């Protein structure tokens, strides 16, 4: 199977040797309502940043994977993978700032000469910072670094989000080297979350559920989706987090990612909301579909089918050996059998995606991905039915795999008129 975001090659050696215990969701899921905005207090969550020791273990695992895959070095530029391994965060521009993690040896950084002091302030792992002046080539400097590190396999991995002009520039200076997608290393580490990562994702989900409660208590006839978005951002902020939740009303909820047209909330309209927040770099992603006022039979029929599909996928995840594509098939079978098929006609997207430091990351619950579920993997479970001209329904809760099966970060909605468990 080709290695990419839609299908991830199963590296047998990557299965984490740990059992993840179930985390108790600390949200007040049984509350009937939330306090008024003026009374909202920051959530008192026990948030522990990722430790230096854990990052060192990530670097060691990346080097182990490189050695197994006969890769000489991994090239990173600023982004979530560089943050994941090196706790290094820098902005992107046309000037190269990068790090090279060799299969063996110390980490090196490359930056413009005038940025050296700033970069050195940010470096926490490794101590070699190589610089280039404005008239010089960072690509030639990188080529020399790779030569000095030693490249017996003549194989360099580049993180998948690395921009093309950097790849091209370095490749032109190192004709003897082969460049490969670095997913086998980066995803090979990041797909499997540690206990510390799970805890941070739990905190993010807890915060977003509380923001949803505040938000749904603030709904008013005549508001538009931008009012909705602003209230959601303010709720997250008052709770002590940066987050956002968007929504589409009525017929525009049939667009899975919404419409840019201004929508006005009216009684009886479906509200399809989707959003999350970030805690220490880790994401939440939750969708809720409710009706503003009284629902009708048609809305309930569709909502109940989506709920059944979400439940079917989660229940299947409890069976050892289940693959990613089997979860998608289980949810799709429920929707098809209810008359909302065939195939992608109304359930127009995959069942779910991986989640962690990126809102969408490895690997996906989608047809063709025969990767087995393993402890530490985290996914969204988000079936939907979208009927253009009427409305759409999507229910999304994220879960993580333990040695004993799946555990939700948030409890799914029990019914169309009960958004929270």
JSON list of C-alpha atoms in Angstrom, two decimals, residues 7 14 31 42 57 61 92 94 139 172 224 232 241-242 280 288 305 308 311-312 324 357 365 367 371:
[
{"chain": "A", "resi": 7, "resn": "UNK", "atom": "CA", "xyz": [-3.20, 4.90, 3.60]},
{"chain": "A", "resi": 14, "resn": "UNK", "atom": "CA", "xyz": [6.25, 0.33, 15.41]},
{"chain": "A", "resi": 31, "resn": "UNK", "atom": "CA", "xyz": [-24.93, 19.43, 33.60]},
{"chain": "A", "resi": 42, "resn": "UNK", "atom": "CA", "xyz": [-11.31, 29.29, 33.69]},
{"chain": "A", "resi": 57, "resn": "UNK", "atom": "CA", "xyz": [12.69, 9.15, 23.61]},
{"chain": "A", "resi": 61, "resn": "UNK", "atom": "CA", "xyz": [12.76, 6.21, 18.25]},
{"chain": "A", "resi": 92, "resn": "UNK", "atom": "CA", "xyz": [8.15, 30.05, 7.85]},
{"chain": "A", "resi": 94, "resn": "UNK", "atom": "CA", "xyz": [11.50, 32.20, 1.98]},
{"chain": "A", "resi": 139, "resn": "UNK", "atom": "CA", "xyz": [21.21, 24.38, 0.04]},
{"chain": "A", "resi": 172, "resn": "UNK", "atom": "CA", "xyz": [20.31, 20.03, -6.88]},
{"chain": "A", "resi": 224, "resn": "UNK", "atom": "CA", "xyz": [-25.82, 34.39, 12.04]},
{"chain": "A", "resi": 232, "resn": "UNK", "atom": "CA", "xyz": [-17.56, 30.13, 20.68]},
{"chain": "A", "resi": 241, "resn": "UNK", "atom": "CA", "xyz": [-8.04, 28.25, 25.97]},
{"chain": "A", "resi": 242, "resn": "UNK", "atom": "CA", "xyz": [-7.77, 29.29, 22.34]},
{"chain": "A", "resi": 280, "resn": "UNK", "atom": "CA", "xyz": [0.09, 22.45, 24.60]},
{"chain": "A", "resi": 288, "resn": "UNK", "atom": "CA", "xyz": [-22.62, 18.41, 17.31]},
{"chain": "A", "resi": 305, "resn": "UNK", "atom": "CA", "xyz": [-29.27, 6.89, 11.55]},
{"chain": "A", "resi": 308, "resn": "UNK", "atom": "CA", "xyz": [-26.40, 4.37, 14.87]},
{"chain": "A", "resi": 311, "resn": "UNK", "atom": "CA", "xyz": [-22.10, 3.58, 17.49]},
{"chain": "A", "resi": 312, "resn": "UNK", "atom": "CA", "xyz": [-21.55, 0.70, 15.03]},
{"chain": "A", "resi": 324, "resn": "UNK", "atom": "CA", "xyz": [-9.22, 1.27, 9.76]},
{"chain": "A", "resi": 357, "resn": "UNK", "atom": "CA", "xyz": [-0.80, 17.90, 17.10]},
{"chain": "A", "resi": 365, "resn": "UNK", "atom": "CA", "xyz": [-10.59, 5.57, 8.79]},
{"chain": "A", "resi": 367, "resn": "UNK", "atom": "CA", "xyz": [-11.68, 2.45, 2.46]},
{"chain": "A", "resi": 371, "resn": "UNK", "atom": "CA", "xyz": [-3.87, -0.59, 8.91]}
]
